[in-house]
Short mmCIF file of N, CA and C in Angstrom, two decimals:
data_model
loop_
_atom_site.label_atom_id
_atom_site.label_comp_id
_atom_site.label_asym_id
_atom_site.label_seq_id
_atom_site.Cartn_x
_atom_site.Cartn_y
_atom_site.Cartn_z
N UNK A 1 0.74 16.65 -12.29
CA UNK A 1 0.22 16.17 -10.98
C UNK A 1 0.13 17.43 -9.98
N UNK A 2 -0.96 17.34 -9.18
CA UNK A 2 -1.18 18.35 -8.11
C UNK A 2 -0.82 17.92 -6.75
N UNK A 3 0.10 18.66 -6.10
CA UNK A 3 0.59 18.19 -4.66
C UNK A 3 -0.67 18.27 -3.88
N UNK A 4 -0.68 17.28 -2.82
CA UNK A 4 -1.83 17.12 -1.94
C UNK A 4 -2.19 18.22 -1.25
N UNK A 5 -1.22 19.27 -0.88
CA UNK A 5 -1.65 20.39 -0.30
C UNK A 5 -2.30 21.46 -1.21
N UNK A 6 -2.52 21.17 -2.34
CA UNK A 6 -3.30 22.15 -3.34
C UNK A 6 -2.47 23.05 -3.97
N UNK A 7 -0.96 22.91 -3.95
CA UNK A 7 -0.19 23.87 -4.45
C UNK A 7 -0.33 23.87 -6.03
N UNK A 8 0.73 24.40 -6.61
CA UNK A 8 0.85 24.42 -8.17
C UNK A 8 1.18 23.03 -8.77
N UNK A 9 0.59 22.84 -9.79
CA UNK A 9 1.02 21.35 -10.39
C UNK A 9 2.48 21.29 -10.69
N UNK A 10 2.93 20.10 -10.55
CA UNK A 10 4.32 19.93 -10.70
C UNK A 10 4.61 19.08 -11.98
N UNK A 11 5.73 19.19 -12.70
CA UNK A 11 5.94 18.55 -13.90
C UNK A 11 6.96 17.34 -13.68
N UNK A 12 7.23 17.20 -12.43
CA UNK A 12 7.97 15.81 -12.13
C UNK A 12 7.26 14.95 -11.03
N UNK A 13 7.84 13.88 -11.00
CA UNK A 13 7.34 12.79 -10.26
C UNK A 13 7.51 13.11 -8.75
N UNK A 14 6.58 13.38 -7.94
CA UNK A 14 6.58 13.62 -6.65
C UNK A 14 6.67 12.41 -5.55
N UNK A 15 6.44 11.26 -6.21
CA UNK A 15 6.30 10.17 -5.37
C UNK A 15 5.04 9.43 -5.28
N UNK A 16 4.99 8.18 -5.01
CA UNK A 16 3.77 7.34 -5.11
C UNK A 16 2.81 7.85 -3.89
N UNK A 17 3.52 8.17 -2.76
CA UNK A 17 2.77 8.62 -1.68
C UNK A 17 1.98 9.99 -2.01
N UNK A 18 2.79 10.84 -2.42
CA UNK A 18 2.37 12.18 -2.85
C UNK A 18 0.94 11.98 -3.82
N UNK A 19 1.18 11.11 -4.85
CA UNK A 19 0.05 10.88 -5.74
C UNK A 19 -1.09 10.33 -5.10
N UNK A 20 -0.87 9.41 -3.94
CA UNK A 20 -2.10 8.83 -3.38
C UNK A 20 -2.70 9.89 -2.56
N UNK A 21 -1.99 10.78 -1.76
CA UNK A 21 -2.56 11.78 -1.04
C UNK A 21 -3.19 12.59 -1.91
N UNK A 22 -2.75 12.95 -3.21
CA UNK A 22 -3.57 13.97 -3.90
C UNK A 22 -4.84 13.39 -4.46
N UNK A 23 -4.92 12.02 -4.67
CA UNK A 23 -6.08 11.36 -5.01
C UNK A 23 -7.13 11.26 -3.69
N UNK A 24 -6.54 10.99 -2.59
CA UNK A 24 -7.30 10.82 -1.24
C UNK A 24 -7.98 12.25 -1.02
N UNK A 25 -7.21 13.46 -1.07
CA UNK A 25 -7.65 14.81 -0.91
C UNK A 25 -8.78 15.01 -1.87
N UNK A 26 -8.73 14.61 -3.20
CA UNK A 26 -9.69 15.09 -4.12
C UNK A 26 -11.02 14.30 -3.85
N UNK A 27 -10.86 13.00 -3.32
CA UNK A 27 -12.11 12.28 -2.97
C UNK A 27 -12.64 12.75 -1.78
N UNK A 28 -11.75 13.34 -0.76
CA UNK A 28 -12.41 13.82 0.37
C UNK A 28 -13.10 15.00 0.06
N UNK A 29 -12.77 15.88 -0.81
CA UNK A 29 -13.38 17.09 -1.09
C UNK A 29 -14.51 16.77 -2.11
N UNK A 30 -14.50 16.00 -3.08
CA UNK A 30 -15.48 15.98 -4.14
C UNK A 30 -16.37 14.60 -3.96
N UNK A 31 -16.00 13.55 -3.46
CA UNK A 31 -16.58 12.37 -3.44
C UNK A 31 -16.76 11.79 -2.09
N UNK A 32 -16.97 12.48 -0.99
CA UNK A 32 -16.85 12.13 0.38
C UNK A 32 -17.94 10.98 0.80
N UNK A 33 -18.94 10.98 -0.01
CA UNK A 33 -20.13 9.84 0.23
C UNK A 33 -19.61 8.51 -0.14
N UNK A 34 -18.60 8.28 -0.92
CA UNK A 34 -18.09 6.95 -1.34
C UNK A 34 -17.56 6.29 0.02
N UNK A 35 -17.78 4.94 -0.04
CA UNK A 35 -17.40 4.07 1.09
C UNK A 35 -15.96 3.93 1.15
N UNK A 36 -15.32 3.72 0.01
CA UNK A 36 -13.76 3.54 -0.13
C UNK A 36 -13.22 3.76 -1.40
N UNK A 37 -11.82 3.65 -1.30
CA UNK A 37 -11.14 4.14 -2.57
C UNK A 37 -10.32 2.94 -2.90
N UNK A 38 -10.28 2.40 -4.19
CA UNK A 38 -9.51 1.45 -4.51
C UNK A 38 -8.21 1.96 -5.25
N UNK A 39 -6.94 1.34 -4.92
CA UNK A 39 -5.81 1.76 -5.53
C UNK A 39 -5.19 0.43 -6.07
N UNK A 40 -4.55 0.50 -7.26
CA UNK A 40 -3.66 -0.50 -7.80
C UNK A 40 -2.37 0.11 -8.66
N UNK A 41 -1.43 -0.59 -8.55
CA UNK A 41 -0.24 -0.27 -9.21
C UNK A 41 -0.34 -0.24 -10.68
N UNK A 42 0.31 0.71 -11.55
CA UNK A 42 0.28 0.43 -12.86
C UNK A 42 1.31 -0.25 -13.65
N UNK A 43 1.89 -1.15 -12.93
CA UNK A 43 2.89 -2.02 -13.52
C UNK A 43 2.48 -3.31 -14.01
N UNK A 44 1.38 -3.50 -14.34
CA UNK A 44 0.78 -4.81 -14.87
C UNK A 44 0.80 -6.05 -13.73
N UNK A 45 0.83 -5.74 -12.50
CA UNK A 45 0.83 -6.79 -11.48
C UNK A 45 -0.53 -7.10 -11.10
N UNK A 46 -1.50 -6.47 -11.21
CA UNK A 46 -2.86 -6.71 -10.90
C UNK A 46 -3.88 -6.76 -11.93
N UNK A 47 -4.77 -7.65 -11.81
CA UNK A 47 -5.91 -7.82 -12.82
C UNK A 47 -7.22 -7.20 -12.33
N UNK A 48 -8.01 -6.93 -13.31
CA UNK A 48 -9.45 -6.51 -13.17
C UNK A 48 -10.13 -7.43 -12.32
N UNK A 49 -10.04 -8.70 -12.55
CA UNK A 49 -10.67 -9.83 -11.57
C UNK A 49 -10.23 -9.72 -10.26
N UNK A 50 -8.93 -9.62 -9.93
CA UNK A 50 -8.53 -9.43 -8.47
C UNK A 50 -8.93 -8.08 -7.99
N UNK A 51 -8.98 -7.00 -8.73
CA UNK A 51 -9.59 -5.80 -8.17
C UNK A 51 -11.24 -5.95 -7.73
N UNK A 52 -11.83 -6.58 -8.66
CA UNK A 52 -13.34 -6.88 -8.49
C UNK A 52 -13.35 -7.90 -7.26
N UNK A 53 -12.61 -8.71 -6.95
CA UNK A 53 -12.64 -9.52 -5.81
C UNK A 53 -12.31 -8.85 -4.54
N UNK A 54 -11.43 -7.98 -4.43
CA UNK A 54 -11.02 -7.23 -3.46
C UNK A 54 -12.24 -6.09 -2.90
N UNK A 55 -12.79 -5.52 -4.02
CA UNK A 55 -13.89 -4.68 -3.82
C UNK A 55 -15.09 -5.32 -3.13
N UNK A 56 -15.32 -6.63 -3.76
CA UNK A 56 -16.39 -7.42 -3.07
C UNK A 56 -16.35 -7.65 -1.53
N UNK A 57 -14.92 -8.00 -1.26
CA UNK A 57 -14.50 -8.29 0.06
C UNK A 57 -14.69 -6.85 0.89
N UNK A 58 -14.31 -6.09 0.35
CA UNK A 58 -14.42 -4.55 1.08
C UNK A 58 -15.86 -4.23 1.35
N UNK A 59 -16.86 -4.64 0.52
CA UNK A 59 -18.18 -4.34 0.71
C UNK A 59 -18.79 -5.10 1.79
N UNK A 60 -18.09 -6.32 2.09
CA UNK A 60 -18.54 -7.11 3.20
C UNK A 60 -18.22 -6.55 4.54
N UNK A 61 -16.99 -5.81 4.68
CA UNK A 61 -16.57 -5.03 5.79
C UNK A 61 -15.97 -3.75 5.35
N UNK A 62 -17.01 -2.76 5.05
CA UNK A 62 -16.41 -1.46 4.51
C UNK A 62 -15.55 -0.53 5.46
N UNK A 63 -15.39 -0.95 6.68
CA UNK A 63 -14.69 -0.21 7.56
C UNK A 63 -13.12 -0.75 7.70
N UNK A 64 -12.88 -1.81 6.92
CA UNK A 64 -11.69 -2.35 6.96
C UNK A 64 -10.84 -2.14 5.79
N UNK A 65 -9.57 -2.16 5.78
CA UNK A 65 -8.60 -1.95 4.85
C UNK A 65 -8.34 -3.24 4.17
N UNK A 66 -8.70 -3.52 2.79
CA UNK A 66 -8.53 -4.72 2.19
C UNK A 66 -7.13 -4.76 1.31
N UNK A 67 -6.40 -5.74 1.55
CA UNK A 67 -5.17 -5.77 0.75
C UNK A 67 -5.11 -6.92 -0.23
N UNK A 68 -4.98 -6.71 -1.36
CA UNK A 68 -4.70 -7.95 -2.31
C UNK A 68 -3.38 -8.34 -2.09
N UNK A 69 -3.40 -9.68 -1.56
CA UNK A 69 -2.08 -10.23 -1.19
C UNK A 69 -1.53 -11.34 -2.13
N UNK A 70 -0.24 -11.18 -2.59
CA UNK A 70 0.46 -12.08 -3.52
C UNK A 70 1.07 -13.26 -2.73
N UNK A 71 1.10 -14.40 -3.38
CA UNK A 71 1.84 -15.56 -2.71
C UNK A 71 3.38 -15.51 -3.28
N UNK A 72 4.30 -15.36 -2.34
CA UNK A 72 5.70 -15.15 -2.61
C UNK A 72 6.48 -16.51 -2.78
N UNK A 73 6.39 -17.14 -3.81
CA UNK A 73 6.90 -18.40 -4.05
C UNK A 73 8.29 -18.31 -4.65
N UNK A 74 8.92 -19.28 -4.92
CA UNK A 74 10.30 -19.20 -5.58
C UNK A 74 10.25 -18.59 -6.93
N UNK A 75 9.20 -18.50 -7.57
CA UNK A 75 9.05 -18.02 -8.95
C UNK A 75 9.12 -16.41 -8.96
N UNK A 76 9.19 -15.69 -7.80
CA UNK A 76 9.07 -14.33 -7.66
C UNK A 76 10.62 -13.81 -7.82
N UNK A 77 10.75 -12.69 -8.52
CA UNK A 77 12.06 -12.13 -8.46
C UNK A 77 12.58 -12.04 -7.05
N UNK A 78 13.76 -12.28 -6.82
CA UNK A 78 14.41 -12.20 -5.52
C UNK A 78 14.20 -11.01 -4.63
N UNK A 79 14.53 -9.91 -5.29
CA UNK A 79 14.47 -8.71 -4.54
C UNK A 79 13.15 -8.46 -4.01
N UNK A 80 11.92 -8.74 -4.81
CA UNK A 80 10.55 -8.83 -4.32
C UNK A 80 10.24 -9.60 -3.32
N UNK A 81 10.80 -10.74 -3.30
CA UNK A 81 10.52 -11.84 -2.39
C UNK A 81 10.99 -11.61 -1.13
N UNK A 82 12.50 -11.30 -1.32
CA UNK A 82 13.19 -11.14 0.09
C UNK A 82 12.70 -9.83 0.76
N UNK A 83 12.46 -8.80 0.14
CA UNK A 83 12.00 -7.66 0.96
C UNK A 83 10.64 -7.75 1.38
N UNK A 84 9.59 -8.45 0.83
CA UNK A 84 8.32 -8.74 1.42
C UNK A 84 8.47 -9.71 2.52
N UNK A 85 9.27 -10.73 2.51
CA UNK A 85 9.42 -11.60 3.68
C UNK A 85 10.09 -10.79 4.82
N UNK A 86 11.30 -10.19 4.52
CA UNK A 86 11.88 -9.47 5.60
C UNK A 86 10.85 -8.49 6.24
N UNK A 87 10.15 -7.68 5.44
CA UNK A 87 9.27 -6.74 6.02
C UNK A 87 8.00 -7.36 6.96
N UNK A 88 7.62 -8.37 6.44
CA UNK A 88 6.49 -9.23 7.17
C UNK A 88 7.04 -9.68 8.52
N UNK A 89 8.16 -10.10 8.65
CA UNK A 89 8.61 -10.62 9.94
C UNK A 89 8.87 -9.43 10.81
N UNK A 90 9.42 -8.32 10.34
CA UNK A 90 9.56 -7.10 11.06
C UNK A 90 8.30 -6.48 11.58
N UNK A 91 7.32 -6.42 10.71
CA UNK A 91 5.94 -5.93 11.18
C UNK A 91 5.31 -6.75 12.23
N UNK A 92 5.48 -8.07 12.17
CA UNK A 92 4.97 -9.06 12.98
C UNK A 92 5.61 -8.91 14.30
N UNK A 93 7.08 -8.89 14.49
CA UNK A 93 7.79 -8.60 15.57
C UNK A 93 7.64 -7.40 16.29
N UNK A 94 7.40 -6.18 15.60
CA UNK A 94 7.19 -4.90 16.19
C UNK A 94 5.75 -4.44 16.50
N UNK A 95 4.82 -5.06 15.76
CA UNK A 95 3.49 -4.49 15.90
C UNK A 95 2.46 -5.66 16.29
N UNK A 96 2.84 -6.96 16.01
CA UNK A 96 1.91 -8.13 16.32
C UNK A 96 1.13 -8.25 15.19
N UNK A 97 1.22 -7.42 14.16
CA UNK A 97 0.33 -7.75 12.88
C UNK A 97 0.96 -8.71 12.03
N UNK A 98 0.13 -9.55 11.37
CA UNK A 98 0.78 -10.54 10.36
C UNK A 98 0.10 -9.99 8.97
N UNK A 99 1.02 -9.32 8.28
CA UNK A 99 0.66 -8.93 6.79
C UNK A 99 1.54 -9.50 6.00
N UNK A 100 1.08 -10.42 5.02
CA UNK A 100 1.90 -11.30 4.19
C UNK A 100 2.46 -10.58 2.99
N UNK A 101 1.88 -9.26 2.61
CA UNK A 101 2.25 -8.61 1.40
C UNK A 101 2.11 -7.17 1.86
N UNK A 102 3.17 -6.61 2.41
CA UNK A 102 3.21 -5.37 2.81
C UNK A 102 3.25 -4.16 1.75
N UNK A 103 3.79 -4.67 0.53
CA UNK A 103 4.23 -3.77 -0.54
C UNK A 103 3.14 -3.93 -1.70
N UNK A 104 1.87 -4.52 -1.36
CA UNK A 104 0.88 -4.60 -2.46
C UNK A 104 0.52 -3.25 -2.76
N UNK A 105 0.20 -3.12 -4.14
CA UNK A 105 -0.46 -1.86 -4.59
C UNK A 105 -1.94 -1.86 -4.68
N UNK A 106 -2.55 -3.16 -4.73
CA UNK A 106 -3.80 -3.29 -4.71
C UNK A 106 -4.45 -3.37 -3.40
N UNK A 107 -5.14 -2.38 -3.07
CA UNK A 107 -5.78 -1.98 -1.89
C UNK A 107 -7.19 -1.34 -1.87
N UNK A 108 -8.04 -1.73 -1.09
CA UNK A 108 -9.24 -0.86 -0.95
C UNK A 108 -9.34 -0.21 0.41
N UNK A 109 -9.40 1.02 0.48
CA UNK A 109 -9.09 1.79 1.62
C UNK A 109 -10.52 2.45 2.06
N UNK A 110 -11.00 2.33 3.30
CA UNK A 110 -12.21 3.06 3.71
C UNK A 110 -11.83 4.56 3.45
N UNK A 111 -12.83 5.26 3.00
CA UNK A 111 -12.81 6.72 2.70
C UNK A 111 -12.19 7.53 3.91
N UNK A 112 -12.93 7.15 5.14
CA UNK A 112 -12.59 7.92 6.47
C UNK A 112 -11.12 7.74 6.75
N UNK A 113 -10.54 6.33 6.55
CA UNK A 113 -9.15 6.06 6.92
C UNK A 113 -8.27 6.95 5.69
N UNK A 114 -8.62 7.08 4.50
CA UNK A 114 -7.91 7.58 3.55
C UNK A 114 -7.67 9.19 3.86
N UNK A 115 -8.75 9.82 4.50
CA UNK A 115 -8.83 11.12 5.04
C UNK A 115 -7.88 11.14 6.12
N UNK A 116 -7.84 10.15 7.06
CA UNK A 116 -6.76 10.20 8.09
C UNK A 116 -5.42 10.17 7.63
N UNK A 117 -5.38 9.24 6.61
CA UNK A 117 -3.93 9.03 6.13
C UNK A 117 -3.30 10.37 5.50
N UNK A 118 -4.06 11.31 5.13
CA UNK A 118 -3.53 12.45 4.49
C UNK A 118 -2.55 13.02 5.46
N UNK A 119 -2.61 12.92 6.81
CA UNK A 119 -1.69 13.43 7.76
C UNK A 119 -0.42 12.69 8.09
N UNK A 120 -0.36 11.42 7.45
CA UNK A 120 0.62 10.44 7.64
C UNK A 120 1.84 10.96 6.94
N UNK A 121 3.07 10.70 7.44
CA UNK A 121 4.37 11.08 6.80
C UNK A 121 4.71 10.28 5.66
N UNK A 122 5.52 10.73 4.74
CA UNK A 122 5.92 9.96 3.49
C UNK A 122 5.28 10.34 2.27
N UNK A 123 6.12 10.61 1.31
CA UNK A 123 5.62 10.99 0.12
C UNK A 123 6.17 9.92 -1.12
N UNK A 124 6.64 8.85 -0.72
CA UNK A 124 6.99 7.92 -1.61
C UNK A 124 6.41 6.49 -1.44
N UNK A 125 7.19 5.32 -1.48
CA UNK A 125 6.49 4.02 -1.20
C UNK A 125 6.31 4.02 0.35
N UNK A 126 7.08 4.70 1.19
CA UNK A 126 6.87 4.40 2.57
C UNK A 126 5.57 4.97 3.03
N UNK A 127 4.81 5.73 2.38
CA UNK A 127 3.43 6.11 2.79
C UNK A 127 2.68 5.06 2.99
N UNK A 128 2.57 4.09 1.81
CA UNK A 128 1.68 2.97 1.95
C UNK A 128 1.97 2.09 3.12
N UNK A 129 3.41 2.05 3.43
CA UNK A 129 3.81 1.18 4.73
C UNK A 129 3.26 1.80 6.02
N UNK A 130 3.34 3.08 6.13
CA UNK A 130 2.82 3.77 7.18
C UNK A 130 1.24 3.67 7.49
N UNK A 131 0.59 3.71 6.23
CA UNK A 131 -0.87 3.25 6.33
C UNK A 131 -1.00 1.95 7.08
N UNK A 132 -0.35 0.84 6.74
CA UNK A 132 -0.53 -0.35 7.40
C UNK A 132 -0.01 -0.16 8.92
N UNK A 133 1.14 0.59 9.23
CA UNK A 133 1.55 0.59 10.63
C UNK A 133 0.50 1.23 11.43
N UNK A 134 -0.16 2.28 10.83
CA UNK A 134 -1.05 3.12 11.63
C UNK A 134 -2.58 2.60 11.67
N UNK A 135 -2.74 1.59 10.84
CA UNK A 135 -4.07 0.96 10.89
C UNK A 135 -4.60 0.52 12.24
N UNK A 136 -3.71 -0.17 12.89
CA UNK A 136 -3.85 -0.94 14.27
C UNK A 136 -4.40 0.56 15.18
N UNK A 137 -3.39 1.61 15.25
CA UNK A 137 -3.63 2.56 16.11
C UNK A 137 -4.87 3.39 15.95
N UNK A 138 -5.39 3.31 14.60
CA UNK A 138 -6.67 3.97 14.10
C UNK A 138 -7.86 3.02 14.14
N UNK A 139 -7.65 1.87 14.75
CA UNK A 139 -8.68 0.83 14.92
C UNK A 139 -9.37 0.56 13.46
N UNK A 140 -8.44 0.39 12.41
CA UNK A 140 -8.89 -0.17 11.23
C UNK A 140 -8.38 -1.53 10.98
N UNK A 141 -9.27 -2.47 10.80
CA UNK A 141 -8.85 -3.92 10.53
C UNK A 141 -8.25 -4.04 9.11
N UNK A 142 -7.29 -5.02 9.11
CA UNK A 142 -6.64 -5.24 7.82
C UNK A 142 -7.22 -6.65 7.31
N UNK A 143 -7.71 -6.83 6.17
CA UNK A 143 -8.13 -8.10 5.66
C UNK A 143 -7.38 -8.38 4.49
N UNK A 144 -6.77 -9.47 4.36
CA UNK A 144 -6.07 -9.99 3.17
C UNK A 144 -6.91 -10.78 2.34
N UNK A 145 -6.84 -10.43 0.92
CA UNK A 145 -7.51 -11.32 -0.02
C UNK A 145 -6.49 -11.80 -0.97
N UNK A 146 -6.40 -13.02 -1.14
CA UNK A 146 -5.38 -13.69 -2.04
C UNK A 146 -5.68 -13.16 -3.54
N UNK A 147 -4.57 -12.75 -4.19
CA UNK A 147 -4.56 -12.45 -5.60
C UNK A 147 -3.46 -13.13 -6.48
N UNK A 148 -3.66 -13.10 -7.79
CA UNK A 148 -2.68 -13.58 -8.66
C UNK A 148 -1.42 -12.95 -8.57
N UNK A 149 -0.21 -13.60 -8.51
CA UNK A 149 1.05 -13.00 -8.43
C UNK A 149 1.63 -12.88 -9.73
N UNK A 150 1.83 -11.64 -10.24
CA UNK A 150 2.13 -11.52 -11.72
C UNK A 150 3.39 -10.39 -11.64
N UNK A 151 4.54 -10.92 -12.29
CA UNK A 151 5.72 -10.14 -12.47
C UNK A 151 6.08 -10.12 -13.92
N UNK A 152 5.89 -8.97 -14.61
CA UNK A 152 6.33 -8.94 -15.94
C UNK A 152 7.69 -8.61 -16.15
N UNK A 153 8.43 -9.27 -16.93
CA UNK A 153 9.94 -9.15 -17.14
C UNK A 153 10.78 -8.91 -15.88
N UNK A 154 10.48 -9.77 -14.85
CA UNK A 154 11.24 -9.66 -13.64
C UNK A 154 11.05 -8.38 -12.87
N UNK A 155 9.78 -7.83 -13.04
CA UNK A 155 9.29 -6.66 -12.37
C UNK A 155 10.20 -5.52 -12.92
N UNK A 156 10.74 -5.36 -14.12
CA UNK A 156 11.54 -4.37 -14.66
C UNK A 156 10.77 -3.06 -14.65
N UNK A 157 9.51 -2.93 -14.56
CA UNK A 157 8.82 -1.53 -14.73
C UNK A 157 8.62 -0.97 -13.35
N UNK A 158 8.90 -1.72 -12.32
CA UNK A 158 8.88 -1.09 -10.89
C UNK A 158 9.70 0.09 -10.80
N UNK A 159 9.06 1.05 -9.99
CA UNK A 159 9.89 2.19 -9.80
C UNK A 159 10.58 2.17 -8.45
N UNK A 160 10.41 1.11 -7.57
CA UNK A 160 11.11 0.88 -6.37
C UNK A 160 12.47 0.73 -6.26
N UNK A 161 13.06 1.87 -5.47
CA UNK A 161 14.39 1.91 -5.36
C UNK A 161 14.85 1.20 -4.27
N UNK A 162 15.46 -0.05 -4.52
CA UNK A 162 15.69 -1.11 -3.34
C UNK A 162 16.39 -0.52 -2.13
N UNK A 163 17.43 0.14 -2.34
CA UNK A 163 18.11 0.69 -1.01
C UNK A 163 17.44 1.85 -0.48
N UNK A 164 17.24 2.97 -1.22
CA UNK A 164 16.76 4.13 -0.77
C UNK A 164 15.22 4.06 -0.21
N UNK A 165 14.23 3.47 -1.03
CA UNK A 165 12.97 3.17 -0.59
C UNK A 165 12.89 2.04 0.58
N UNK A 166 13.73 1.19 0.62
CA UNK A 166 13.80 0.26 1.71
C UNK A 166 14.17 0.83 2.90
N UNK A 167 15.15 1.68 2.95
CA UNK A 167 15.70 2.46 4.15
C UNK A 167 14.33 3.42 4.69
N UNK A 168 13.84 4.01 3.78
CA UNK A 168 12.69 5.01 4.08
C UNK A 168 11.53 4.10 4.75
N UNK A 169 11.38 2.85 4.28
CA UNK A 169 10.31 2.02 4.85
C UNK A 169 10.60 1.56 6.24
N UNK A 170 11.84 1.06 6.40
CA UNK A 170 12.29 0.60 7.75
C UNK A 170 12.45 1.72 8.73
N UNK A 171 12.63 3.06 8.33
CA UNK A 171 12.67 4.15 9.34
C UNK A 171 11.32 4.28 9.86
N UNK A 172 10.22 3.95 9.21
CA UNK A 172 8.83 4.00 9.87
C UNK A 172 8.83 3.25 11.08
N UNK A 173 9.59 2.14 11.25
CA UNK A 173 9.55 1.34 12.52
C UNK A 173 10.05 2.26 13.63
N UNK A 174 11.01 3.02 13.51
CA UNK A 174 11.59 3.74 14.47
C UNK A 174 10.66 4.96 14.82
N UNK A 175 9.91 5.54 13.91
CA UNK A 175 8.71 6.50 14.15
C UNK A 175 7.59 5.89 14.97
N UNK A 176 7.45 4.47 14.69
CA UNK A 176 6.47 3.77 15.44
C UNK A 176 6.55 3.53 16.97
N UNK A 177 7.89 3.64 17.36
CA UNK A 177 8.17 3.37 18.80
C UNK A 177 7.95 4.53 19.52
#
């Protein structure tokens, strides 16, 4: 993995945010003519069909951030359902934004906004959350596209560290004020 700043490759996991920034920096340098960048988690939660649907939605509004949003019913693992519902309420209370799935890994991001996001704080899961909080300040609309809700083996493959990553995400609210 190559750090976003262009330093020496690292042999250990630098975090999801660092990986996204590395990809964004690559596309800014080598593929700047692209309208957007699609991201999806590698834990089996997203389908090709849902990715295609989100990309079509993005092409209708290429300046907007498209989120593939899951429906958090009672069939969802408790830690995933609770975290998303709590975060949704906090985001709405503090920013006025209603985002039903703040932790979705299926996103289509306008290239210009991806370039702006290179300057956002966060190297782990909190980076994606910061992108949502900063969208309003950067005049980027957020569009939600319903997608299938898939959790394999109770979401056992997730790298999300419930306490540590949740604290990092919620600290973004303090930085927002």
